[in-house]
Amino acid sequence: MSYLFVDQIQEHTTGQRICGCKLVRPDELYLTIGRANHPALLPAVVGEALGQLGAWSVMHASQFQYRPVAGVVDQVTIYDDAYVGDLITLTTEIVTWDEQAIDYHSVATVDGRKILAIDHAIGPMLPMTEFNDPQRMQQLFIELSNAQTPWVEDMQTSLPSPCALIRYDQMVDWQPGVQVIATKYIPAKAAYFAEHFPRKPVLPLTMLLSANLALAQQWLMEWQPSIGSSLVPYQLRKIKMRNFIAPETTVTTVIKLKAQHNDQIVLQIVNQVDTRTVCGLEVIFHDANTQSA
Amino acid sequence: MNVESVYPKVKQILVDVLFIEEEQVALDKRLIADLGAESIDFLDLVFQLEKEFDIKIPRGQLEKNARGSLSEQEFEENGMVTERGMQALREYFTELPADQFPNTLKISEIPSLFTVETFCKVIIDAQQKAASQAV
């Protein structure tokens, strides 16, 4: 199953600005139950589509010699869900790029409605040959640039089961309102490794974020049963992927309460491999019933 | 503007960026060997410092500062720091004890010399440049 999420490149000023789209299909692997109780794409996958769009631009600009990988993201704001049948418009503005790093902003919309925005994502640029076949990537870029706007006739789908790829295996410590520690084994057969990346499979940051958010939500629901189901992740801040996570690794995740005020709960999340911090971020959850994004 | 004036903020940013405790940070600590910094942490650190201090730290600026008045040719030969280059580094990284200073160094290994004080000095340098341009 592919882990490439841009269906069409619509406009492109090389290394500066790129627009594209992604259709949320009923047979997507990465679906969840959205705020309107309809099947929706995992928000982190919308972010992945935006990141991949920016990557296409700078890969093209570097003549497919370099590719960006996940690094630091200052802020991601999740405004709404993208549901099955939605055509997501993706726009990425590249602030700067060179052979060392890319810095970009992105926004995803559906019919003009803002879904998700990324502020200042900074990703290291690494030699393309370590991760992908440059010729294949160049060919894919041409195909995406010449692609038709995607469309499928039958958008009917039932509510999805929670995506197994983002489920934690074991709860090590579970203290509602204090902290949760959980572990997850990353199997080599996970579907995303085929494309992420063919020559060097590593866990996509967006899959790790999805797992973190699902775990945090489950913990909040137990801690705050009266409002838990309406608490939704609104903003992710200071995200950083420090090391690649290879297949067959066990990730230990620690979630702690950082702050709580009004209708917002701020969590600190750290992912570790062998006691080494490989990823960290802050997440703000808010009550979807009392706040509009 | 001096190291002491910017250090408290730099310290706080390092705690966040490197996922470490405040007590671990001191001016003479090396970011990689002592504080466990990864290469991505340098990108993050520069971004956070630029935001906090409202400055620009162009890529390669730290190495440029450390090179002093030497040209690239005088500083580097076949990917290695020249003898004159090593002398310039010793003069710049005054906070590093002599026993932590290698005899030879690859250009790509220069970040291994970066200390907390290095970043304080870069901020002061950037602030001074900005102030002189504003006059």
Coordinates of C-alpha atoms in Angstrom, one line a residue:
Chain A
M1 CA 0.0 0.0 0.0
S2 CA 1.4 3.3 -1.0
Y3 CA 2.5 6.0 1.4
L4 CA 2.4 8.7 -1.3
F5 CA -0.5 11.1 -0.7
V6 CA -0.3 13.8 -3.4
D7 CA -2.7 12.8 -6.3
Q8 CA -2.0 15.7 -8.6
I9 CA 0.5 18.7 -8.8
Q10 CA -1.6 21.6 -10.1
E11 CA 0.7 24.6 -10.0
H12 CA 4.4 24.8 -9.3
T13 CA 7.0 27.5 -9.1
T14 CA 10.1 25.4 -8.5
G15 CA 11.5 25.7 -5.0
Q16 CA 9.1 28.5 -4.1
R17 CA 5.4 27.5 -4.2
I18 CA 3.5 24.3 -5.1
C19 CA -0.2 23.5 -5.2
G20 CA -1.8 20.1 -5.5
C21 CA -4.6 17.9 -4.3
K22 CA -5.5 14.7 -2.6
L23 CA -8.9 12.9 -2.8
V24 CA -9.9 11.1 0.4
R25 CA -11.0 7.7 -1.0
P26 CA -13.3 5.2 0.8
D27 CA -10.6 2.5 0.7
E28 CA -7.9 4.6 2.3
L29 CA -5.8 2.6 4.8
Y30 CA -5.4 5.6 7.2
L31 CA -8.9 6.5 8.1
T32 CA -10.4 7.4 11.5
I33 CA -13.8 8.5 12.8
G34 CA -13.9 12.3 12.3
R35 CA -15.6 15.0 14.3
A36 CA -18.8 14.7 12.4
N37 CA -18.8 11.0 13.1
H38 CA -18.0 10.2 9.5
P39 CA -14.9 8.4 8.1
A40 CA -12.1 10.9 7.8
L41 CA -8.4 10.9 6.9
L42 CA -6.0 10.8 9.9
P43 CA -5.0 14.5 10.4
A44 CA -1.3 13.6 10.5
V45 CA -1.8 12.1 7.0
V46 CA -3.1 15.4 5.8
G47 CA 0.1 16.9 7.2
E48 CA 2.1 14.2 5.4
A49 CA 0.5 15.1 2.1
L50 CA 1.5 18.7 2.6
G51 CA 5.0 17.7 3.5
Q52 CA 5.3 15.5 0.5
L53 CA 4.0 18.3 -1.8
G54 CA 6.8 20.6 -0.5
A55 CA 9.3 17.7 -0.9
W56 CA 8.3 17.3 -4.6
S57 CA 9.1 20.9 -5.2
V58 CA 12.6 20.9 -3.7
M59 CA 13.4 17.4 -5.0
H60 CA 12.6 18.8 -8.5
A61 CA 14.6 22.0 -7.7
S62 CA 17.6 19.9 -6.7
Q63 CA 17.3 17.8 -9.8
F64 CA 16.4 14.8 -7.7
Q65 CA 19.8 14.8 -6.0
Y66 CA 18.4 15.6 -2.5
R67 CA 15.2 14.9 -0.7
P68 CA 13.9 16.4 2.6
V69 CA 13.1 14.2 5.6
A70 CA 11.1 15.0 8.7
G71 CA 12.9 17.3 11.2
V72 CA 11.4 20.2 13.2
V73 CA 7.9 21.6 13.0
D74 CA 7.2 24.8 14.9
Q75 CA 3.4 24.4 14.9
V76 CA 0.6 22.3 13.3
T77 CA -3.0 23.5 13.7
I78 CA -5.8 21.0 13.1
Y79 CA -8.9 23.0 12.2
D80 CA -11.2 20.3 10.9
D81 CA -11.3 16.8 9.4
A82 CA -11.1 15.8 5.7
Y83 CA -13.8 13.3 5.1
V84 CA -14.2 10.5 2.6
G85 CA -15.2 12.1 -0.7
D86 CA -13.4 15.4 0.1
L87 CA -10.9 16.7 -2.4
I88 CA -8.2 18.4 -0.3
T89 CA -6.4 21.3 -1.9
L90 CA -2.8 21.4 -0.7
T91 CA -0.6 24.5 -0.9
T92 CA 3.0 24.7 0.3
E93 CA 5.1 27.9 0.4
I94 CA 8.8 27.3 0.6
V95 CA 10.5 30.0 2.7
T96 CA 14.0 28.8 2.0
W97 CA 15.8 25.7 0.8
D98 CA 19.3 24.7 0.0
E99 CA 21.3 21.4 0.0
Q100 CA 21.1 21.3 3.8
A101 CA 17.5 22.1 4.7
I102 CA 14.1 23.2 3.6
D103 CA 11.8 25.6 5.6
Y104 CA 8.2 25.7 4.6
H105 CA 4.6 26.7 5.5
S106 CA 1.6 24.7 4.3
V107 CA -2.1 24.8 4.3
A108 CA -4.8 22.2 3.4
T109 CA -8.3 23.2 2.6
V110 CA -11.6 21.6 1.4
D111 CA -13.9 23.8 -0.6
G112 CA -12.2 26.8 0.9
R113 CA -12.6 25.5 4.5
K114 CA -9.2 25.3 6.3
I115 CA -8.4 21.8 7.5
L116 CA -4.8 21.9 8.7
A117 CA -1.9 24.3 8.6
I118 CA 1.8 23.8 9.1
D119 CA 4.0 26.7 10.3
H120 CA 7.7 26.5 9.8
A121 CA 8.5 22.9 9.1
I122 CA 12.3 22.5 8.8
G123 CA 13.5 19.3 7.3
P124 CA 17.1 18.3 6.6
M125 CA 17.9 17.6 2.9
L126 CA 19.7 14.3 2.4
P127 CA 21.1 12.6 -0.6
M128 CA 18.2 11.1 -2.6
T129 CA 20.1 7.9 -3.4
E130 CA 20.1 6.9 0.2
F131 CA 16.3 6.8 0.2
N132 CA 14.8 6.5 -3.2
D133 CA 15.7 5.7 -6.8
P134 CA 16.1 9.3 -8.3
Q135 CA 14.9 8.2 -11.7
R136 CA 11.7 6.7 -10.3
M137 CA 11.0 9.9 -8.3
Q138 CA 11.6 12.0 -11.4
Q139 CA 9.1 9.8 -13.3
L140 CA 6.6 10.1 -10.5
F141 CA 6.9 13.8 -10.5
I142 CA 6.2 14.0 -14.2
E143 CA 3.2 11.7 -13.7
L144 CA 1.8 13.8 -10.9
S145 CA 2.3 17.0 -12.9
N146 CA 0.3 15.5 -15.8
A147 CA -2.3 13.7 -13.7
Q148 CA -6.0 14.4 -14.0
T149 CA -8.0 15.7 -10.9
P150 CA -8.8 12.5 -9.0
W151 CA -12.4 11.4 -8.8
V152 CA -14.2 8.2 -7.7
E153 CA -17.9 7.4 -8.2
D154 CA -18.8 5.4 -5.1
M155 CA -17.9 7.2 -1.9
Q156 CA -19.9 5.0 0.4
T157 CA -18.0 3.5 3.3
S158 CA -18.8 2.3 6.7
L159 CA -17.2 3.8 9.9
P160 CA -13.6 2.5 10.0
S161 CA -12.1 0.5 12.9
P162 CA -9.3 2.2 14.6
C163 CA -6.2 1.9 12.4
A164 CA -4.1 -0.9 13.8
L165 CA -0.9 0.7 12.6
I166 CA -1.2 3.4 15.2
R167 CA -2.3 1.3 18.2
Y168 CA 0.1 0.8 21.1
D169 CA 0.8 -2.7 22.2
Q170 CA 1.4 -2.4 25.9
M171 CA 0.6 0.0 28.7
V172 CA 3.5 0.2 31.1
D173 CA 2.1 2.9 33.4
W174 CA -1.4 4.4 33.2
Q175 CA -2.2 7.2 35.7
P176 CA -5.1 9.3 34.5
G177 CA -4.2 13.0 34.8
V178 CA -0.6 12.3 35.6
Q179 CA 1.2 10.3 32.9
V180 CA 1.0 7.3 30.6
I181 CA 3.8 5.2 29.4
A182 CA 3.2 2.8 26.6
T183 CA 5.3 0.7 24.1
K184 CA 4.8 -0.1 20.5
Y185 CA 6.7 -2.5 18.3
I186 CA 7.2 -1.3 14.8
P187 CA 6.8 -4.4 12.6
A188 CA 8.9 -4.6 9.4
K189 CA 5.8 -5.6 7.4
A190 CA 4.0 -2.3 8.2
A191 CA 2.5 -1.1 4.9
Y192 CA 4.1 2.3 4.9
F193 CA 7.7 1.0 4.8
A194 CA 7.4 0.1 1.1
E195 CA 7.3 3.8 0.2
H196 CA 8.9 5.4 3.3
F197 CA 11.5 4.8 2.0
P198 CA 12.3 2.0 -0.5
R199 CA 16.0 2.1 0.1
K200 CA 15.9 3.0 3.8
P201 CA 12.7 2.1 5.5
V202 CA 12.0 4.4 8.5
L203 CA 8.9 5.0 10.5
P204 CA 7.1 8.1 9.1
L205 CA 6.9 10.9 11.7
T206 CA 3.2 11.2 10.8
M207 CA 2.5 7.6 11.8
L208 CA 4.2 8.2 15.1
L209 CA 2.2 11.4 15.6
S210 CA -1.0 9.6 14.8
A211 CA -0.2 6.9 17.3
N212 CA 0.7 9.5 19.9
L213 CA -2.5 11.4 19.4
A214 CA -4.6 8.2 19.6
L215 CA -3.0 7.2 22.8
A216 CA -3.4 10.7 24.3
Q217 CA -7.1 10.7 23.3
Q218 CA -7.7 7.3 24.9
W219 CA -6.0 8.5 28.1
L220 CA -7.9 11.8 28.2
M221 CA -11.2 9.9 27.8
E222 CA -10.5 7.9 30.9
W223 CA -9.3 10.8 32.8
Q224 CA -12.0 13.2 31.9
P225 CA -15.0 11.0 31.1
S226 CA -17.5 13.9 31.0
I227 CA -15.7 15.7 28.2
G228 CA -13.2 13.2 27.0
S229 CA -15.0 12.2 23.9
S230 CA -15.2 15.9 22.8
L231 CA -11.6 16.7 23.4
V232 CA -9.8 16.9 20.1
P233 CA -6.2 17.6 19.3
Y234 CA -6.1 21.3 18.1
Q235 CA -2.5 22.2 18.0
L236 CA 0.8 20.3 17.9
R237 CA 3.9 22.4 18.8
K238 CA 7.6 22.0 18.9
I239 CA 7.6 18.8 17.0
K240 CA 11.0 17.3 16.5
M241 CA 12.1 14.0 14.9
R242 CA 15.7 13.5 16.2
N243 CA 16.5 10.1 14.8
F244 CA 15.2 7.7 12.3
I245 CA 13.2 4.8 13.7
A246 CA 14.0 1.6 11.8
P247 CA 11.6 -1.4 11.4
E248 CA 11.6 -3.9 14.2
T249 CA 12.2 -1.2 16.9
T250 CA 10.2 -0.8 20.1
V251 CA 9.2 2.7 20.8
T252 CA 8.4 3.8 24.4
T253 CA 6.1 6.8 24.7
V254 CA 5.7 9.0 27.7
I255 CA 2.8 11.4 27.9
K256 CA 2.6 13.9 30.7
L257 CA 0.2 16.6 31.6
K258 CA 1.9 19.9 31.1
A259 CA -0.9 22.4 31.7
Q260 CA -4.6 22.7 32.0
H261 CA -6.6 25.9 31.7
N262 CA -10.2 26.7 30.7
D263 CA -11.1 24.2 28.0
Q264 CA -7.6 23.4 27.0
I265 CA -5.3 20.6 28.1
V266 CA -1.6 20.7 27.1
L267 CA 0.3 17.4 27.0
Q268 CA 4.0 16.8 26.6
I269 CA 4.8 13.7 24.6
V270 CA 8.2 12.1 24.3
N271 CA 9.1 9.0 22.2
Q272 CA 12.2 7.0 23.2
V273 CA 14.1 4.2 21.7
D274 CA 16.5 2.5 24.2
T275 CA 16.1 5.5 26.6
R276 CA 17.2 7.9 23.8
T277 CA 14.6 10.6 22.9
V278 CA 13.9 10.2 19.2
C279 CA 10.8 12.5 19.0
G280 CA 9.2 15.1 21.2
L281 CA 6.3 17.5 21.0
E282 CA 3.5 19.4 22.8
V283 CA -0.1 18.9 22.0
I284 CA -3.0 21.1 22.9
F285 CA -6.4 19.4 23.1
H286 CA -9.5 21.5 23.3
D287 CA -13.2 20.8 23.7
A288 CA -14.6 20.7 20.2
N289 CA -18.1 21.5 21.6
T290 CA -17.2 24.8 23.2
Q291 CA -14.4 26.2 20.9
S292 CA -14.4 26.8 17.2
A293 CA -11.0 26.6 15.6
Chain B
M1 CA 25.4 42.8 25.4
N2 CA 27.5 40.0 26.9
V3 CA 27.4 36.3 27.4
E4 CA 25.8 36.5 30.8
S5 CA 23.0 38.6 29.5
V6 CA 21.9 36.1 26.9
Y7 CA 22.8 32.9 28.7
P8 CA 19.6 32.4 30.8
K9 CA 17.4 32.4 27.7
V10 CA 19.9 30.2 25.8
K11 CA 19.9 27.8 28.7
Q12 CA 16.1 27.5 28.7
I13 CA 16.0 27.0 24.9
L14 CA 18.6 24.2 25.2
V15 CA 16.6 22.4 27.9
D16 CA 13.6 22.4 25.5
V17 CA 15.5 21.6 22.3
L18 CA 17.7 18.8 23.8
F19 CA 15.2 17.3 26.2
I20 CA 17.6 17.7 29.1
E21 CA 17.4 19.1 32.7
E22 CA 18.5 22.7 33.5
E23 CA 21.3 21.4 35.8
Q24 CA 23.0 19.7 32.9
V25 CA 23.6 23.0 31.1
A26 CA 26.7 25.1 31.7
L27 CA 28.6 27.5 29.4
D28 CA 31.5 25.2 28.8
K29 CA 29.4 22.1 28.0
R30 CA 29.9 20.8 24.4
L31 CA 26.6 20.3 22.7
I32 CA 27.3 16.9 21.1
A33 CA 29.7 15.2 23.6
D34 CA 28.2 16.5 26.8
L35 CA 24.6 17.3 26.1
G36 CA 23.8 14.6 23.5
A37 CA 22.8 16.9 20.6
E38 CA 22.0 15.4 17.3
S39 CA 22.5 17.1 14.0
I40 CA 18.8 18.0 13.7
D41 CA 19.0 19.7 17.1
F42 CA 21.4 22.4 15.6
L43 CA 18.7 23.3 13.0
D44 CA 16.1 23.5 15.8
L45 CA 18.4 25.4 18.1
V46 CA 19.2 28.0 15.5
F47 CA 15.5 28.4 14.6
Q48 CA 14.6 28.8 18.3
L49 CA 17.4 31.3 18.9
E50 CA 16.4 33.4 15.8
K51 CA 12.9 33.5 17.1
E52 CA 13.7 34.4 20.7
F53 CA 16.3 37.0 20.0
D54 CA 14.9 38.3 16.7
I55 CA 18.1 37.7 14.8
K56 CA 19.3 35.9 11.7
I57 CA 22.0 33.3 11.9
P58 CA 22.8 32.4 8.3
R59 CA 23.7 28.8 7.7
G60 CA 27.5 28.3 8.2
Q61 CA 27.8 31.4 10.3
L62 CA 29.2 29.6 13.3
E63 CA 32.0 28.1 11.3
K64 CA 32.6 31.5 9.6
N65 CA 32.9 33.2 13.0
A66 CA 35.2 30.5 14.2
R67 CA 37.4 30.9 11.1
G68 CA 38.0 34.5 12.0
S69 CA 40.0 36.5 9.3
L70 CA 41.2 33.4 7.5
S71 CA 40.1 32.7 4.0
E72 CA 38.5 29.4 3.1
Q73 CA 41.7 28.3 1.4
E74 CA 43.8 29.2 4.5
F75 CA 41.4 27.4 6.8
E76 CA 40.7 24.2 4.9
E77 CA 42.6 21.7 2.9
N78 CA 41.2 18.5 1.5
G79 CA 38.3 18.5 4.0
M80 CA 40.7 19.0 7.0
V81 CA 41.3 22.1 9.1
T82 CA 44.8 23.5 8.4
E83 CA 47.3 24.3 11.1
R84 CA 46.4 28.0 10.9
G85 CA 42.8 27.0 11.0
M86 CA 43.3 25.0 14.2
Q87 CA 45.0 28.0 15.7
A88 CA 42.0 30.2 14.7
L89 CA 39.7 27.6 16.3
R90 CA 41.7 27.6 19.6
E91 CA 41.4 31.4 19.7
Y92 CA 37.7 31.3 19.1
F93 CA 36.7 28.4 21.3
T94 CA 38.4 29.9 24.4
E95 CA 35.9 28.2 26.7
L96 CA 37.1 24.7 25.6
P97 CA 39.8 23.3 27.9
A98 CA 43.1 22.5 26.0
D99 CA 42.7 18.7 26.7
Q100 CA 39.3 18.7 24.8
F101 CA 40.9 20.2 21.8
P102 CA 41.9 17.7 19.1
N103 CA 45.2 18.0 17.2
T104 CA 43.6 17.5 13.9
L105 CA 40.0 18.0 12.8
K106 CA 37.9 17.4 9.7
I107 CA 35.7 20.3 8.6
S108 CA 32.6 18.2 9.2
E109 CA 33.7 17.7 12.8
I110 CA 33.8 21.4 13.7
P111 CA 30.3 21.2 15.3
S112 CA 31.8 18.8 17.9
L113 CA 33.6 21.9 19.3
F114 CA 30.4 23.9 19.7
T115 CA 29.6 24.7 23.4
V116 CA 26.8 26.6 25.0
E117 CA 29.0 29.7 25.1
T118 CA 29.6 29.4 21.3
F119 CA 25.9 30.0 20.8
C120 CA 25.8 32.9 23.2
K121 CA 28.7 34.5 21.3
V122 CA 26.9 33.9 17.9
I123 CA 23.8 35.7 19.3
I124 CA 25.8 38.7 20.5
D125 CA 27.6 38.9 17.2
A126 CA 24.2 38.8 15.3
Q127 CA 22.8 41.4 17.7
Q128 CA 25.8 43.7 17.2
K129 CA 25.6 43.3 13.4
A130 CA 21.9 44.1 13.4
A131 CA 22.5 47.2 15.7
S132 CA 25.3 48.5 13.5
Q133 CA 23.1 48.1 10.4
A134 CA 20.2 50.0 12.1
V135 CA 22.5 53.0 12.8

